[in-house]
CSV table of C-alpha atoms in Angstrom, one decimal:
chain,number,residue,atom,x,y,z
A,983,UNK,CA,149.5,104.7,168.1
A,984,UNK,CA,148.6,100.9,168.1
A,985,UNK,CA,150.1,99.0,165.5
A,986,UNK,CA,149.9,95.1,164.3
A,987,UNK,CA,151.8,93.2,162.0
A,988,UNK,CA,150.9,90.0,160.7
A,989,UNK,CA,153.2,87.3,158.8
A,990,UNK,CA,153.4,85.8,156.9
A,991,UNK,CA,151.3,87.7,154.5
A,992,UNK,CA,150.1,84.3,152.8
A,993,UNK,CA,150.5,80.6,153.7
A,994,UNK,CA,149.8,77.4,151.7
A,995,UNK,CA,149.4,74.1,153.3
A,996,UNK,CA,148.9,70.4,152.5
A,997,UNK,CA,145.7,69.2,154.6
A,998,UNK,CA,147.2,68.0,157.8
A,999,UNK,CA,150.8,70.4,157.9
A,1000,UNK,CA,150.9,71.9,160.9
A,1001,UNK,CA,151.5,75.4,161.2
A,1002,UNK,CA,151.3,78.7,163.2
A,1003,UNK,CA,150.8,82.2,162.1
A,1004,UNK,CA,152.2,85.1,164.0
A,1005,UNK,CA,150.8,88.9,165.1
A,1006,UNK,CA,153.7,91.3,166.6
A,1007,UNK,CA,151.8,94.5,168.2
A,1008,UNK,CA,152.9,97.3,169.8
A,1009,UNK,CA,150.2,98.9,172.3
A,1010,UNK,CA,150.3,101.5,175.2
A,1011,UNK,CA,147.9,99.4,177.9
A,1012,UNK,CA,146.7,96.0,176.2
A,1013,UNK,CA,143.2,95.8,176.4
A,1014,UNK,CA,142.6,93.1,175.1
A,1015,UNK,CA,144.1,90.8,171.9
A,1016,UNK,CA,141.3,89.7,168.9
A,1017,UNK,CA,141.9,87.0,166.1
A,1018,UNK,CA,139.2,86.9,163.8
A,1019,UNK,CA,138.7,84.2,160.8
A,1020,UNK,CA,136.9,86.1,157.9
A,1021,UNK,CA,135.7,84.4,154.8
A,1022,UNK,CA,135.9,86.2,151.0
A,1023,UNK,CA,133.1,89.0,150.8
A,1024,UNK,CA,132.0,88.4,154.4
A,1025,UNK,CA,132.8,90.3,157.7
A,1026,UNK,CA,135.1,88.8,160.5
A,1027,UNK,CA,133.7,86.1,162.6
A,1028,UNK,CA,135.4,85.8,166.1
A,1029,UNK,CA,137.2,83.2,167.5
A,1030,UNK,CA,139.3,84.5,170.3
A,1031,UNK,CA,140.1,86.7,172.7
A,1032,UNK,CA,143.3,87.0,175.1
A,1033,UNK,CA,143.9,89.5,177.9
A,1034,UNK,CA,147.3,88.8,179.4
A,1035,UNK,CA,150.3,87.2,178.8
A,1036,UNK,CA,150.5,83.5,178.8
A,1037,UNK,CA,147.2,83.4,178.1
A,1038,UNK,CA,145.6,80.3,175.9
A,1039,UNK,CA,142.6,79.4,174.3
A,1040,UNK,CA,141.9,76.5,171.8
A,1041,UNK,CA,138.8,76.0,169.6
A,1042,UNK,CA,139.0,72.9,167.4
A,1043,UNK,CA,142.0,72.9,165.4
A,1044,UNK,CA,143.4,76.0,166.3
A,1045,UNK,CA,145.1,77.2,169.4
A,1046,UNK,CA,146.2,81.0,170.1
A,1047,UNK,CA,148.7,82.2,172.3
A,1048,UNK,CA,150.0,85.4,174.0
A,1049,UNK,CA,153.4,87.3,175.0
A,1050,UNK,CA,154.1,90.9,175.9
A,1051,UNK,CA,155.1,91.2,172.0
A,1052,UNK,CA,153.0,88.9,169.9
A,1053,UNK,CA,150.6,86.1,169.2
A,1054,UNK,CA,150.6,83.1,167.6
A,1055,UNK,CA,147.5,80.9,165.9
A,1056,UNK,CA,148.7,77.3,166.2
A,1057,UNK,CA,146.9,75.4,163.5
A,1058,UNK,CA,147.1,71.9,164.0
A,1059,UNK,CA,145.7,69.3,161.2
A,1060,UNK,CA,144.2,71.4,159.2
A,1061,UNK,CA,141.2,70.6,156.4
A,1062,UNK,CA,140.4,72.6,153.6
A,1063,UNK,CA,137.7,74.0,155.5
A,1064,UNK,CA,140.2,76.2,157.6
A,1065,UNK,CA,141.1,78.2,154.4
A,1066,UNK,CA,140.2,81.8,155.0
A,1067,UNK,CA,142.4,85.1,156.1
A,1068,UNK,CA,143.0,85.8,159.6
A,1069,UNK,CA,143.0,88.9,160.7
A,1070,UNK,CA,144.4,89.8,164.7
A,1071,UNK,CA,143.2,93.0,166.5
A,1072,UNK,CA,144.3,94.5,169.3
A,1073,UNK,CA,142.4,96.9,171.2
A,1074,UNK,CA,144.6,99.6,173.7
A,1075,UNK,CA,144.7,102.1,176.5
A,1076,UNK,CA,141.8,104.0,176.5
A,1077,UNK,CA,140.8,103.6,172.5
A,1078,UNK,CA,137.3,102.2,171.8
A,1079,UNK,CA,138.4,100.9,168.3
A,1080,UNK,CA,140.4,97.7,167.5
A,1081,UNK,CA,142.7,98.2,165.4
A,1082,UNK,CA,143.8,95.6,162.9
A,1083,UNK,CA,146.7,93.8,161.1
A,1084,UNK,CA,146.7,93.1,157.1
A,1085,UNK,CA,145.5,89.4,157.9
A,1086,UNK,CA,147.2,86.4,156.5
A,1087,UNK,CA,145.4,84.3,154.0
A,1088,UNK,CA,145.4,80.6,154.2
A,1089,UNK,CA,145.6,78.0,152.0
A,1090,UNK,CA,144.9,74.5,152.9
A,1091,UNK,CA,144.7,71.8,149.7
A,1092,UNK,CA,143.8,68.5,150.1
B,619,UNK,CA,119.7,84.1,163.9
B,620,UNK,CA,120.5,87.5,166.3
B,621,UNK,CA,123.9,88.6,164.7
B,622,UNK,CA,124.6,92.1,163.6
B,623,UNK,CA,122.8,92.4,160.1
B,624,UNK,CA,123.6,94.8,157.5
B,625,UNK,CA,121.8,96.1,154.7
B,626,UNK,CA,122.4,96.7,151.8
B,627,UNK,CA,124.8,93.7,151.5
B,628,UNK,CA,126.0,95.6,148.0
B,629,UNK,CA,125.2,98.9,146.6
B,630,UNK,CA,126.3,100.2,143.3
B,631,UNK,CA,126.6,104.4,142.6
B,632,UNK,CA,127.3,106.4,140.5
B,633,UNK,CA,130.4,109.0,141.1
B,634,UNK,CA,128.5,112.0,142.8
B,635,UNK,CA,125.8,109.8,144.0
B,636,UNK,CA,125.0,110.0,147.9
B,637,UNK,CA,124.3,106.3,149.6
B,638,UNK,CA,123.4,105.4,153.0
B,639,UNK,CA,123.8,101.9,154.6
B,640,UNK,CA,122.0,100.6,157.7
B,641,UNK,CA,123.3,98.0,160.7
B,642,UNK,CA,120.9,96.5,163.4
B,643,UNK,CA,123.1,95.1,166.0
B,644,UNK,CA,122.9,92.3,168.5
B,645,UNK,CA,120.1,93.2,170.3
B,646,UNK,CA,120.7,94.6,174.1
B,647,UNK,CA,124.4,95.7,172.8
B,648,UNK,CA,124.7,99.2,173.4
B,649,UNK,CA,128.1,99.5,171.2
B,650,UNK,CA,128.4,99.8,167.9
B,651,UNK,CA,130.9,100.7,165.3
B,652,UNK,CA,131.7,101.4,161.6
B,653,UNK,CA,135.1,100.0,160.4
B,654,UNK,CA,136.2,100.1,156.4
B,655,UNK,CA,138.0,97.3,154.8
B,656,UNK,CA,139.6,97.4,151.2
B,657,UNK,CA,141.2,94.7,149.5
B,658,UNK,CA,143.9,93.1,151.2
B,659,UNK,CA,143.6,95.5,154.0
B,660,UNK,CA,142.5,94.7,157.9
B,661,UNK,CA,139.2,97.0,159.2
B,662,UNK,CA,140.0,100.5,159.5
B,663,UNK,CA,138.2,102.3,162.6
B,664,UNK,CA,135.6,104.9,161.3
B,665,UNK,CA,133.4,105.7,164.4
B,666,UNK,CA,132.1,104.8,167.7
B,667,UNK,CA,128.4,104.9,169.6
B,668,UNK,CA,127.7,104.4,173.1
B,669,UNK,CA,124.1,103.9,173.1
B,670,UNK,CA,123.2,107.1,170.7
B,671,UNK,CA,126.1,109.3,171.5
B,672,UNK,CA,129.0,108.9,169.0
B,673,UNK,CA,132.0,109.4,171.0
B,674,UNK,CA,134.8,109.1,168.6
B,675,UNK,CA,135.6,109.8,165.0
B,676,UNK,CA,138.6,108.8,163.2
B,677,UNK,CA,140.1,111.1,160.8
B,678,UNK,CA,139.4,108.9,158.0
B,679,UNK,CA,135.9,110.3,158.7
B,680,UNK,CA,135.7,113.2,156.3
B,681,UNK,CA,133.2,115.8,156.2
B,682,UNK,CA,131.0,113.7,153.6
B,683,UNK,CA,131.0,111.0,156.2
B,684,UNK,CA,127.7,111.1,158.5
B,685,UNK,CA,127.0,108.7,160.9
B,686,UNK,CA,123.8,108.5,163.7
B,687,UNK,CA,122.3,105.9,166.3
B,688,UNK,CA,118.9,107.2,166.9
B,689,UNK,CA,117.4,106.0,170.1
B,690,UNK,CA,120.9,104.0,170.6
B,691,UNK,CA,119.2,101.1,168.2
B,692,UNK,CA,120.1,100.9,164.6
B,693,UNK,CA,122.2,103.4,163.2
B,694,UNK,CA,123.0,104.7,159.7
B,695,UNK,CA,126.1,106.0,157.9
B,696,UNK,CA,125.7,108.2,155.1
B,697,UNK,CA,128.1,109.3,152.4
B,698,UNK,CA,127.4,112.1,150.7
B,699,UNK,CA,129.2,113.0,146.9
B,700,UNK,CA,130.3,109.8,146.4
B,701,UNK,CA,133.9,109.1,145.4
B,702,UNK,CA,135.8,106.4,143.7
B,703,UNK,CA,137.5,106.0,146.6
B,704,UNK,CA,134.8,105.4,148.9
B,705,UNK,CA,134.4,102.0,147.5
B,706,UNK,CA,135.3,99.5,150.2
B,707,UNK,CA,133.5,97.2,152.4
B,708,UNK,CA,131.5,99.4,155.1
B,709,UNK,CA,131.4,97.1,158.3
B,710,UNK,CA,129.5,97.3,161.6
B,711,UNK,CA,130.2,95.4,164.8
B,712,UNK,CA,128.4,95.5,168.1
B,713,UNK,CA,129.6,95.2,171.7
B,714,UNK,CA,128.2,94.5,175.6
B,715,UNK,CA,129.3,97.0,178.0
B,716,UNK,CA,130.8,95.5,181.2
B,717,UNK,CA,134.5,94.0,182.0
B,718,UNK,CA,134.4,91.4,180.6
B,719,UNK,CA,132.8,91.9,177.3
B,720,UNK,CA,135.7,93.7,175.3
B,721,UNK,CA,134.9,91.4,172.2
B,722,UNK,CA,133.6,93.3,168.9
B,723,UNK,CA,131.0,91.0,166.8
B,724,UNK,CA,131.2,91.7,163.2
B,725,UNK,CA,127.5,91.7,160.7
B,726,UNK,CA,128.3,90.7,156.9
B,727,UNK,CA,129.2,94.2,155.5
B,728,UNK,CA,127.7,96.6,152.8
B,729,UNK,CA,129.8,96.3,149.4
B,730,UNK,CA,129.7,99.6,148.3
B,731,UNK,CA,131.5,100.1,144.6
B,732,UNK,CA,131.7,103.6,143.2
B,733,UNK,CA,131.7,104.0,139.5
């Protein structure tokens, strides 16, 4: 069975502190690797997806990362804005689902 | 806007009550799903549709859990006998087949609280 883990569970930063969140999975086949930013009492919105390892992709402020074991969502500068929970998925063999970590929620004060 | 929409966005019952929620996906995707999320949680997988056929089930899926995709459009779930339990946040995502289209797009979610 899939399985994702997420830490840490919550992170507070100063606008600006530089930081990475991490997302340790264990999957039979990657299929593919999800991060998703979701917003209180709204669904996930997506930001990226990675196939293979060493595989990067950056959008703004935030930059994720692939090995054969985990993922990492660099955050660089952040704003107040970028507060939310992040949630990573990972989708496996021949499974149609994702299947999801507990998210890390971010704090960012200015 | 041509996201995934949901509707109800909230929905209030009473213990016993049966509810249905509807999702209109991104139009021309021919794969939807139903995920649950409670507090603190991630998404939990609840069921799959390739066009109208629903092709997997998780086990979370009791028997009071109905879902359908008529004509491989819209689709529906339905919870019948209503628990305290049941109150989550029902999502629905959509997906293009092809290779390189693996990624799931989430609508807003129905809030559905059981009294």
């Amino acid at each position: 069975e899939d399985q994702v883990t997420q830490s840490p569970e919550a992170l507070r930063l100063q606008e600006g502190e530089s930081s990475s969140l991490n997302c340790s999975y264990t999957v039979s086949g990657l299929r593919g690797l999800f991060w998703y930013r979701q917003d209180p009492g709204k669904g996930p919105e997506f930001l990226f997806t990675l196939y293979s390892a060493g595989e990067e992709k950056e959008k703004e402020r935030l930059k994720a990362t692939l090995t054969k074991k985990e993922s990492f969502l660099h955050i660089t500068a952040p704003k107040p804005e970028d507060s939310a929970t992040y949630l990573c998925a990972v989708r496996g063999g021949s499974n149609y689902k994702l299947t999801f970590g507990k998210g890390t929620l971010l704090t960012v004060n200015p | 806007d041509t996201g995934v929409s949901q509707d109800p966005r909230h929905k209030i019952t009473k213990r016993g009550q049966n509810v249905t929620f509807r999702c209109d996906p991104i139009s021309e995707h021919n794969r939807l799903y139903w995920y649950r999320q409670t507090l603190g949680q991630g998404p939990e997988f609840l069921t799959y549709f390739q066009n109208e056929a629903q092709l997997e089930k998780s086990r979370l899926l009791s028997d009071r859990f109905s879902a359908e995709r008529p004509k491989g459009s819209f689709s529906t779930l339905e919870i019948q006998r209503t628990e305290q339990g049941d109150s989550a946040m029902y999502l629905c995502a959509s997906r293009a087949s092809g290779a390189d289209t693996d990624t799931q797009y989430f609508g807003p979610g129905t809030r559905l609280t059981v009294l």
